[in-house]
XYZ file of N, CA, C and O in Angstrom:
508
model
N 79.195 -77.945 -175.042
C 79.805 -76.676 -175.397
C 78.803 -75.818 -176.013
O 77.946 -76.133 -176.851
N 78.677 -74.438 -175.326
C 77.720 -73.594 -175.769
C 78.005 -72.864 -177.254
O 79.073 -72.276 -177.260
N 77.125 -72.586 -177.957
C 77.232 -71.815 -179.098
C 76.279 -70.828 -179.353
O 74.992 -71.082 -178.965
N 76.686 -69.678 -179.605
C 75.810 -68.587 -179.964
C 75.622 -68.311 -181.375
O 76.597 -68.371 -182.128
N 74.402 -68.266 -181.886
C 74.090 -68.206 -183.260
C 73.219 -66.788 -183.501
O 72.019 -66.842 -182.966
N 73.702 -66.031 -184.330
C 73.166 -64.766 -184.815
C 72.198 -64.995 -186.016
O 72.732 -65.938 -186.889
N 71.226 -64.253 -186.136
C 70.501 -64.393 -187.532
C 69.855 -63.017 -187.579
O 69.711 -62.179 -186.592
N 69.302 -62.558 -188.655
C 68.397 -61.379 -188.760
C 69.279 -60.342 -189.720
O 68.729 -59.127 -189.868
N 70.569 -60.456 -189.978
C 71.220 -59.555 -190.787
C 70.766 -59.430 -192.349
O 69.989 -60.177 -192.770
N 71.221 -58.372 -192.931
C 70.821 -58.272 -194.331
C 71.110 -56.978 -194.695
O 72.091 -56.262 -194.246
N 70.643 -56.721 -195.945
C 70.848 -55.296 -196.560
C 69.557 -54.447 -196.539
O 68.488 -54.931 -196.802
N 69.788 -53.127 -195.982
C 68.566 -52.268 -195.771
C 69.056 -50.699 -196.191
O 70.130 -50.500 -196.149
N 68.085 -50.107 -196.625
C 68.362 -48.757 -196.891
C 68.539 -47.770 -195.779
O 67.684 -48.188 -194.716
N 69.122 -46.819 -195.872
C 69.188 -45.822 -194.660
C 67.840 -45.394 -194.313
O 66.985 -45.157 -195.217
N 67.742 -45.433 -192.972
C 66.384 -45.083 -192.510
C 65.515 -46.271 -192.066
O 64.550 -46.212 -191.316
N 65.886 -47.296 -192.465
C 65.187 -48.573 -192.428
C 65.422 -49.337 -191.127
O 66.187 -48.761 -190.297
N 64.915 -50.524 -190.842
C 65.025 -51.253 -189.570
C 65.430 -52.589 -189.898
O 65.117 -53.291 -190.844
N 66.127 -53.237 -189.018
C 66.386 -54.602 -188.848
C 66.350 -55.125 -187.474
O 66.504 -54.337 -186.432
N 66.016 -56.348 -187.299
C 66.033 -57.033 -185.946
C 66.821 -58.138 -185.904
O 66.727 -59.215 -186.677
N 67.975 -58.170 -185.115
C 68.949 -59.166 -185.006
C 68.635 -60.257 -183.792
O 67.964 -59.757 -182.805
N 68.714 -61.338 -184.015
C 68.491 -62.356 -182.998
C 69.679 -63.275 -182.679
O 70.519 -63.441 -183.597
N 69.770 -63.667 -181.396
C 70.806 -64.526 -181.069
C 70.436 -65.630 -179.988
O 69.874 -65.182 -179.163
N 70.632 -66.706 -180.300
C 70.073 -67.840 -179.448
C 71.405 -68.705 -179.029
O 72.269 -69.114 -179.932
N 71.339 -69.108 -177.784
C 72.404 -70.173 -177.342
C 71.910 -71.405 -177.399
O 70.723 -71.949 -177.267
N 72.759 -72.395 -178.141
C 72.527 -73.835 -177.958
C 73.617 -74.493 -177.367
O 74.843 -74.139 -176.968
N 73.387 -75.716 -177.001
C 74.350 -76.630 -176.173
C 73.913 -76.721 -174.743
O 72.776 -76.589 -174.430
N 75.085 -76.937 -173.960
C 74.901 -77.138 -172.596
C 73.898 -75.917 -171.958
O 74.377 -74.742 -172.289
N 72.900 -76.416 -171.314
C 72.092 -75.220 -170.671
C 72.559 -74.581 -169.568
O 72.974 -75.195 -168.456
N 72.969 -73.454 -169.449
C 73.171 -72.617 -168.343
C 72.793 -71.096 -168.696
O 72.540 -70.750 -169.787
N 72.602 -70.227 -167.787
C 72.314 -68.910 -167.980
C 73.416 -67.881 -167.944
O 74.300 -67.938 -166.884
N 73.627 -67.070 -168.971
C 74.525 -66.113 -168.794
C 74.213 -65.040 -167.781
O 72.947 -64.835 -167.715
N 74.910 -64.191 -167.220
C 74.649 -63.132 -166.570
C 74.345 -62.022 -167.298
O 73.572 -61.027 -166.849
N 75.053 -61.892 -168.344
C 74.779 -60.655 -169.384
C 75.034 -61.106 -170.786
O 75.544 -62.087 -170.989
N 74.289 -60.403 -171.616
C 74.679 -60.756 -173.225
C 74.695 -59.429 -173.842
O 74.177 -58.337 -173.306
N 75.467 -59.310 -174.747
C 75.770 -58.022 -175.564
C 75.831 -58.213 -177.000
O 75.970 -59.258 -177.564
N 75.831 -57.025 -177.628
C 76.071 -56.939 -179.084
C 77.279 -56.081 -179.238
O 77.515 -55.027 -178.632
N 78.103 -56.501 -180.181
C 79.393 -55.775 -180.492
C 79.349 -55.774 -182.060
O 78.447 -56.658 -182.937
N 80.021 -54.890 -182.965
C 80.122 -54.923 -184.366
C 81.484 -54.427 -184.922
O 82.397 -53.734 -183.795
N 81.850 -55.030 -185.968
C 83.273 -54.612 -186.519
C 82.912 -54.275 -188.049
O 82.376 -54.980 -188.724
N 83.265 -52.945 -188.406
C 83.174 -52.456 -189.713
C 84.500 -52.796 -190.542
O 85.583 -52.910 -189.641
N 84.541 -52.863 -191.675
C 85.926 -53.026 -192.454
C 87.013 -52.203 -191.937
O 86.760 -50.759 -192.057
N 88.101 -52.695 -191.649
C 89.202 -51.909 -191.340
C 89.307 -51.144 -190.077
O 90.033 -50.346 -189.677
N 88.195 -51.564 -189.172
C 88.041 -50.879 -187.797
C 88.062 -52.080 -186.891
O 87.902 -53.307 -186.971
N 88.308 -51.631 -185.582
C 88.295 -52.591 -184.433
C 86.863 -52.827 -184.060
O 86.013 -52.015 -184.353
N 86.723 -54.021 -183.447
C 85.471 -54.471 -182.851
C 84.961 -53.343 -181.796
O 85.800 -53.065 -181.079
N 83.648 -52.956 -181.757
C 83.039 -52.065 -180.879
C 81.876 -52.384 -180.200
O 81.131 -53.133 -180.643
N 81.827 -52.032 -178.967
C 80.537 -52.339 -178.073
C 79.435 -51.590 -178.801
O 79.483 -50.447 -179.118
N 78.208 -52.334 -178.815
C 77.153 -51.686 -179.193
C 76.020 -51.592 -178.102
O 75.632 -50.472 -177.935
N 75.735 -52.690 -177.426
C 74.580 -52.584 -176.306
C 74.704 -54.014 -175.585
O 75.529 -54.913 -176.084
N 74.301 -53.964 -174.302
C 74.513 -55.008 -173.373
C 73.184 -54.885 -172.466
O 72.617 -53.942 -172.254
N 72.848 -56.247 -171.909
C 71.751 -56.364 -171.169
C 72.146 -57.141 -170.045
O 72.742 -58.404 -170.309
N 71.803 -57.003 -168.900
C 71.964 -58.003 -167.627
C 70.681 -58.391 -167.343
O 69.595 -57.776 -167.329
N 70.624 -59.688 -166.755
C 69.385 -60.265 -166.452
C 68.967 -59.841 -164.901
O 67.774 -59.717 -164.784
N 69.860 -59.781 -164.074
C 69.511 -59.270 -162.907
C 69.254 -57.936 -162.881
O 70.012 -57.114 -163.079
N 68.070 -57.569 -162.566
C 67.553 -56.118 -162.410
C 67.394 -55.656 -163.894
O 66.813 -54.508 -164.030
N 67.502 -56.435 -164.887
C 67.240 -55.966 -166.303
C 67.678 -54.636 -166.603
O 67.022 -53.618 -166.850
N 69.124 -54.512 -166.623
C 69.911 -53.286 -166.814
C 70.315 -53.347 -168.190
O 70.698 -54.430 -168.663
N 70.136 -52.104 -169.001
C 70.686 -52.050 -170.468
C 71.622 -51.036 -170.459
O 71.528 -49.949 -169.693
N 72.522 -50.973 -171.516
C 73.367 -49.939 -171.733
C 73.822 -49.949 -173.198
O 73.903 -50.823 -173.987
N 74.051 -48.801 -173.763
C 74.183 -48.663 -175.143
C 75.379 -47.783 -175.374
O 75.647 -46.810 -174.739
N 76.005 -47.754 -176.549
C 76.932 -46.908 -177.008
C 76.243 -45.701 -177.499
O 75.065 -45.594 -177.851
N 76.984 -44.455 -177.295
C 76.362 -43.245 -177.707
C 75.813 -43.157 -179.150
O 75.128 -42.609 -179.451
N 76.661 -43.835 -180.069
C 76.317 -43.824 -181.428
C 75.028 -44.584 -181.837
O 74.589 -44.385 -182.823
N 74.599 -45.469 -181.021
C 73.244 -46.164 -181.240
C 72.082 -45.645 -180.224
O 71.032 -46.207 -180.413
N 72.419 -45.061 -179.292
C 71.570 -44.664 -178.243
C 70.292 -44.063 -178.775
O 70.528 -43.111 -179.710
N 69.105 -44.447 -178.514
C 67.866 -43.905 -179.039
C 67.422 -44.503 -180.393
O 66.359 -44.306 -180.740
N 68.283 -45.490 -181.081
C 67.815 -45.887 -182.333
C 67.837 -47.486 -182.021
O 67.090 -48.099 -182.821
N 68.714 -48.017 -181.287
C 68.715 -49.496 -181.234
C 68.303 -49.863 -179.618
O 68.307 -49.053 -178.790
N 67.538 -50.978 -179.571
C 67.044 -51.573 -178.349
C 67.412 -52.987 -178.211
O 67.084 -53.918 -179.245
N 68.076 -53.268 -176.898
C 68.501 -54.600 -176.700
C 67.304 -55.187 -175.849
O 66.862 -54.535 -174.935
N 66.941 -56.464 -176.010
C 66.025 -57.145 -175.169
C 66.308 -58.721 -175.254
O 67.247 -58.968 -176.107
N 65.599 -59.551 -174.437
C 65.941 -61.003 -174.475
C 65.184 -61.598 -173.636
O 64.333 -61.182 -172.810
N 65.418 -62.924 -173.525
C 64.719 -63.804 -172.745
C 65.840 -64.510 -171.897
O 66.704 -65.438 -172.492
N 66.151 -64.395 -170.496
C 67.009 -64.922 -169.913
C 66.982 -66.523 -169.879
O 67.905 -67.173 -169.751
N 65.895 -66.992 -169.617
C 65.592 -68.331 -169.472
C 66.003 -69.199 -170.704
O 66.472 -70.464 -170.661
N 66.045 -68.456 -171.809
C 66.286 -68.923 -173.186
C 67.612 -68.702 -173.578
O 68.043 -68.901 -174.804
N 68.258 -67.861 -172.857
C 69.616 -67.193 -173.351
C 69.482 -66.958 -174.651
O 70.199 -67.040 -175.626
N 68.443 -66.002 -174.923
C 68.259 -65.379 -176.265
C 68.117 -63.769 -176.010
O 67.715 -63.232 -174.978
N 68.738 -63.228 -176.971
C 69.076 -61.754 -176.987
C 68.580 -61.274 -178.439
O 68.898 -61.762 -179.389
N 68.109 -60.010 -178.358
C 67.592 -59.451 -179.617
C 68.141 -57.833 -179.853
O 68.462 -57.405 -178.729
N 68.436 -57.575 -180.813
C 68.742 -56.094 -181.076
C 67.925 -55.604 -182.179
O 68.050 -55.902 -183.341
N 66.965 -54.645 -181.852
C 65.948 -54.088 -182.649
C 66.857 -52.590 -183.231
O 67.109 -51.868 -182.314
N 66.934 -52.714 -184.529
C 67.861 -51.468 -184.833
C 66.892 -50.673 -185.886
O 66.439 -51.047 -186.873
N 66.701 -49.469 -185.441
C 65.722 -48.554 -186.223
C 66.560 -47.234 -186.646
O 67.792 -47.026 -186.189
N 66.110 -46.454 -187.703
C 66.645 -45.357 -188.188
C 68.082 -45.564 -188.494
O 69.131 -45.116 -188.141
N 68.325 -46.792 -189.412
C 69.801 -47.219 -189.675
C 70.445 -46.188 -190.560
O 69.823 -45.571 -191.336
N 71.856 -46.127 -190.283
C 72.651 -45.291 -191.096
C 73.798 -46.150 -191.711
O 74.093 -47.020 -191.339
N 74.310 -45.509 -192.800
C 75.226 -46.137 -193.527
C 76.388 -46.569 -192.671
O 77.175 -47.502 -192.721
N 76.737 -45.728 -191.701
C 77.930 -45.879 -190.711
C 77.452 -47.151 -189.803
O 78.425 -47.573 -188.893
N 76.463 -47.597 -189.975
C 76.049 -48.864 -189.038
C 76.459 -50.178 -189.682
O 76.385 -51.184 -189.026
N 76.844 -50.123 -190.939
C 77.196 -51.253 -191.593
C 78.418 -51.842 -191.026
O 79.427 -51.136 -190.755
N 78.238 -53.138 -190.718
C 79.288 -53.999 -189.829
C 78.862 -55.323 -189.650
O 77.633 -55.670 -190.103
N 79.722 -56.109 -189.527
C 79.291 -57.523 -189.023
C 79.038 -57.426 -187.376
O 79.835 -56.918 -186.683
N 77.870 -57.812 -187.071
C 77.372 -57.792 -185.726
C 77.610 -59.153 -184.872
O 77.146 -60.150 -185.470
N 78.041 -59.048 -183.886
C 78.353 -60.295 -183.091
C 77.463 -60.190 -181.787
O 77.678 -59.135 -181.053
N 76.990 -61.202 -181.303
C 76.440 -61.373 -179.872
C 77.323 -62.090 -179.168
O 78.260 -62.845 -179.558
N 77.335 -61.831 -177.813
C 78.295 -62.432 -176.822
C 77.680 -62.591 -175.595
O 76.503 -62.030 -175.095
N 78.113 -63.637 -174.674
C 77.574 -63.926 -173.436
C 78.608 -63.811 -172.470
O 79.689 -64.038 -172.599
N 78.255 -63.415 -171.284
C 79.200 -63.290 -170.004
C 78.572 -63.944 -168.747
O 77.491 -63.781 -168.498
N 79.485 -64.681 -168.195
C 79.082 -65.388 -167.069
C 79.544 -64.453 -165.749
O 79.245 -64.905 -164.551
N 80.071 -63.401 -165.811
C 80.340 -62.530 -164.986
C 79.228 -61.664 -164.402
O 78.549 -61.290 -165.323
N 79.066 -61.360 -163.198
C 77.863 -60.742 -162.726
C 78.374 -59.413 -162.212
O 79.103 -59.207 -161.221
N 77.759 -58.231 -162.894
C 77.906 -56.971 -162.377
C 76.491 -56.429 -162.034
O 75.518 -56.992 -162.729
N 76.446 -55.399 -161.258
C 75.121 -54.742 -160.933
C 74.506 -54.015 -162.137
O 73.264 -54.082 -162.296
N 75.255 -53.650 -163.011
C 74.724 -52.705 -164.123
C 75.253 -53.157 -165.373
O 76.532 -53.439 -165.517
N 74.719 -52.957 -166.531
C 75.098 -53.297 -167.693
C 76.291 -52.407 -168.315
O 77.265 -52.830 -168.957
N 76.331 -51.197 -167.732
C 77.426 -50.289 -168.210
C 78.713 -50.676 -167.558
O 79.774 -50.173 -168.192
N 78.835 -51.475 -166.583
C 80.134 -52.057 -166.079
C 80.903 -52.841 -167.000
O 82.049 -53.247 -166.548
N 80.350 -53.642 -167.876
C 80.818 -54.581 -168.839
C 81.782 -54.152 -169.682
O 81.447 -53.120 -170.439
N 82.853 -54.738 -170.087
C 83.893 -54.455 -171.074
C 83.816 -55.711 -171.842
O 83.477 -56.583 -171.560
N 84.371 -55.424 -173.125
C 84.521 -56.657 -174.257
C 85.113 -57.948 -173.437
O 84.740 -59.048 -173.875
N 86.240 -57.618 -172.730
C 86.950 -58.805 -172.224
C 86.098 -59.702 -171.214
O 86.574 -60.731 -170.715
N 84.924 -58.994 -170.546
C 84.187 -59.834 -169.837
C 83.166 -60.939 -170.553
O 82.798 -61.655 -169.835
N 83.219 -60.708 -171.798
C 82.294 -61.679 -172.557
C 83.239 -62.804 -173.130
O 84.226 -62.539 -173.808
N 82.980 -63.996 -172.732
C 83.864 -65.296 -173.131
C 83.080 -66.056 -174.066
O 83.833 -67.189 -174.438
N 81.818 -65.863 -174.586
C 81.314 -66.564 -175.563
C 80.938 -65.747 -176.600
O 80.097 -64.699 -176.415
N 81.142 -66.109 -177.994
C 80.855 -65.170 -178.992
C 80.211 -65.953 -180.100
O 80.516 -67.258 -180.342
N 79.208 -65.413 -180.931
C 78.724 -65.886 -181.971
C 79.614 -65.775 -183.280
O 80.747 -65.093 -183.113
N 79.148 -66.251 -184.455
C 80.017 -66.141 -185.558
C 79.733 -64.739 -186.399
O 80.665 -64.439 -187.320
N 78.835 -64.007 -185.904
C 78.664 -62.807 -186.701
C 77.452 -62.729 -187.741
O 77.309 -63.865 -188.385
N 76.834 -61.529 -187.928
C 75.880 -61.524 -189.102
C 76.058 -60.103 -189.610
O 76.354 -59.381 -189.007
N 75.978 -60.087 -190.883
C 76.325 -58.956 -191.629
C 75.141 -57.973 -191.796
O 74.041 -58.531 -192.182
N 75.366 -56.806 -191.568
C 74.367 -55.722 -191.709
C 74.992 -54.616 -192.546
O 76.047 -54.154 -192.453
N 74.183 -54.512 -193.752
C 74.663 -53.560 -194.706
C 73.531 -52.412 -194.798
O 72.623 -52.767 -195.231
N 73.786 -51.212 -194.741
C 73.083 -50.056 -194.903
C 73.397 -49.252 -195.870
O 74.306 -48.734 -196.133
N 72.519 -49.207 -197.004
C 72.854 -48.317 -198.171
C 72.244 -47.033 -198.052
O 71.379 -46.771 -197.490
N 73.154 -46.117 -198.716
C 72.704 -44.707 -198.666
C 71.652 -44.281 -199.679
O 71.647 -45.089 -200.595
């Protein structure tokens, strides 16, 4: 059984940076894509960013575009989320996810395409 484990969350002041990491453990296989989602208190989980390994395509939500960068290592099933210029509205539990479905571009993935999820890591941005 594959497990995704996130790390790197914490408390940061507005304007600061954090780098989240997600690593897969267990049975070895490669996801076709990995992504980051977040859920703020009282809100539904929302898409943040995704990366596909074939062609190395990335896609971001409008709310984080230009501030966050997703990257990773396909061979290690590891994905990172570099978060810069953080805002209080970025406060949420951040989840990484893996998908075995293959699309040509990261923008084609929806939440339902991701079938492996981590336990989440809390990111809190103070004003």
